[in-house]
Amino acid sequence: MRLDPASLLGGWQELNAAATIPHCVDNVERTGAIANFRRLAEAGPDGPQGTFQGPWFADSDLYKTLEAIGWEAGRTGGDRWAGLLSEVAGLLERVQASDGYLNTYVQGTPGKEPFANPEYTHELYCAGHLLQAAVALHRGSGDERFLTVARRVADLVVRSFGEDGEPLIDGHAEVETALVELYRETGEESYLRAAELQVERRGHRTLALGRFGSQYYQDHLPVREATEAIGHSVRQLYLAAGVTDLYLENGDETLLHAMERLWDSAFGTKMYVIGGHGSRHRDESYGDPYELPADRAYAETCASIAALQWCWRMLLATGQARYAEEMERALLNAIAASMDHTGAAFFYSNPLQLRTGHDGSSEDAPSERLPWFGCACCPPNLARLLASLHGYAATSDASGLQLHLLTPGAFSGATLSAVVETGYPWDGDLRVTVSGHGELAVRVPSWAEGATVAVTGARVLSEPTPGAYLRVSCEDGATVRLTLPMAPRLVRADERVDAVRGCVAVMRGPVVYCVEQADLPDDILVEQLRLDASAAITEERGQDDITPVRLRLSGEARPHETSLYAPYDPASLAGTPLTFTAIPYHAWANRGPGAMRIWIPVL
Ligand SMILES: [Zn+2]
């Protein structure tokens, strides 16, 4: 699978290789994540010099960066990072204890004992990221050194927490998907069993309550009984991805049914329109159903990445288009917004509104993207996702090829290969040229009412239906042309989302739009805008590469309020007619700090 480097998604992969991965490497060096290993590797008889640096899960920043390097090596075959990999592999080999244990926070901090505080030390979380890095490096470049270290860690997990071991789970789910992936890579069934035990043991309130209670780590109910997405959103979504991975390997239908129910809760009542998850800053958690404040959205970048990873597994489990559609929503909106056009500045939280006068001095809710974070989970998570993005675009089976992300590139399966040409998501025309024989499936988005198909050398098996797959039986050399309607449209939220009641969001295809202060006259604030929902929306093209399609909206600017509270008087609400520009949400905050909003009140 290969994405066209000139396309939106393919371009991100190129930017990731050129800028984001090197930026992550620089920062894991600068912040001490590599030095934590050197310090232990070079320790003399008096023990290590200096102190551990960074948060207790700093090892995972390095591991995620290594994973990105592994996928990138598989994508391009380059060996740019050979020197770094050689040094880090040597460090890991030297620091790893004789029993396989490896964690520079616990090993490098006096008084810490392995697995003594699973609620917060993230030891299995970090181990999981090491396993995933090792799998990526092994698949990408055949590297055996990291795989050997990772297997020793996994073997320790099997011995310590396997069938006959302690019933310990980690406060932060992550190791579940990693153990399944390592099982896939090595065929070692005890890793799969260890992942099953991690899942089975969660939900029995074995973790200490801590500040935020059992729900925070999804330890309040067994996964088959939990009906609501709850607690720390990244932990919830990684856990769900791991449970779905287990279903894919062991076929336990009760796990799939539980995940379908949980998915309905997360994506049906708790997801932001940008594909963000988590509405509370305090504990980085999901809120109540429909608690989705635009301005205080947490919507951590890692949560959208985790949501994409879970949806991918649900797609593999069921073949249903809705899972691919939610992958696309997250990718083109929340995830795309989290990185700027330099590939070296990031949002951690992704609000849907920034107020005039917002205090952006905290990295918790900044006004602009930042180069790095004290808790730096998001940037290297982006790097590993983007380096592996081509792997999410299409699948194949004995019957043929299925296209999930509608992006230009070359995709191949056992019986069928396809070259896709399109300007999507800016244009709705997809031209697919097929080699081989078999069935081609192309996802038709749920909003694409009126999509049409034209074929040569092929037979349409099912017409394009929104929210399903167009299916075409193809001969060698067949062409399939799918045309999707791309007119801008207005979207409303369920009435129970009180925070945006009376507002609409503007979407065009899969892309969510926003209004930024930078596009308004100086004397009109974003907060004064009202949208005329009955007025036509016009398109402006070719302004720049970041916003190739801008929209012109009509409405009015309400007068500035003169007091915080005043007698209700409908006559005082009359405004001045105005047309204003909307840009793709993912392009916001590229012109300095300023107010922004997605949800606009209607007249
Ligand atoms: Zn994060």
Coordinates of N, CA and C and ligand atoms in Angstrom, one line a residue, residues 64 125 232 234 238 284 298 300-303 305 347-349 373 375-382, ligand 1:
K64 N 7.8 5.2 21.3 CA 6.8 5.6 20.2 C 7.6 6.2 19.1
Y125 N 2.3 -0.2 30.5 CA 2.1 0.7 29.4 C 3.4 1.0 28.6
H232 N -10.7 8.1 31.9 CA -9.6 8.6 31.0 C -9.8 8.1 29.6
V234 N -8.1 8.2 26.7 CA -7.1 7.4 26.0 C -7.0 6.0 26.6
Y238 N -7.7 2.7 24.2 CA -6.6 1.7 24.1 C -7.2 0.4 24.6
E284 N -8.8 14.2 32.3 CA -8.7 13.8 30.8 C -9.7 12.8 30.4
Y298 N -11.6 18.7 25.7 CA -10.2 18.3 25.9 C -9.7 17.6 24.6
E300 N -8.1 15.1 23.5 CA -6.6 14.9 23.4 C -6.2 14.3 22.1
T301 N -5.2 14.7 21.5 CA -4.7 14.1 20.2 C -4.6 12.6 20.3
C302 N -4.0 12.2 21.4 CA -3.8 10.7 21.6 C -5.2 10.0 21.6
A303 N -6.2 10.6 22.1 CA -7.5 10.0 22.2 C -8.1 9.8 20.8
I305 N -6.2 9.5 18.1 CA -5.4 8.4 17.5 C -5.9 7.0 18.0
F347 N -0.8 20.5 19.0 CA -1.8 20.6 20.0 C -1.9 19.3 20.8
Y348 N -2.1 19.4 22.1 CA -2.3 18.2 22.9 C -3.9 18.1 23.1
S349 N -4.5 19.2 23.5 CA -6.0 19.3 23.6 C -6.4 20.0 22.3
F373 N 5.9 19.1 25.0 CA 5.1 19.2 26.2 C 5.8 18.5 27.3
C375 N 4.3 16.6 29.4 CA 3.7 15.2 29.1 C 3.6 15.1 27.6
A376 N 4.6 14.5 27.0 CA 4.8 14.5 25.6 C 4.2 13.3 24.9
C377 N 3.1 12.8 25.3 CA 2.6 11.6 24.7 C 2.1 11.8 23.3
C378 N 1.6 13.0 23.0 CA 1.0 13.2 21.6 C 1.9 13.3 20.5
P379 N 3.0 14.1 20.5 CA 3.8 14.2 19.2 C 4.4 12.9 18.7
P380 N 5.0 12.0 19.6 CA 5.5 10.7 19.0 C 4.3 9.8 18.7
N381 N 3.2 10.0 19.3 CA 2.0 9.1 18.9 C 1.6 9.5 17.5
L382 N 1.6 10.8 17.2 CA 1.3 11.2 15.8 C 2.4 10.7 14.8
Ligands
ZN1 ZN -1.4 12.5 24.2

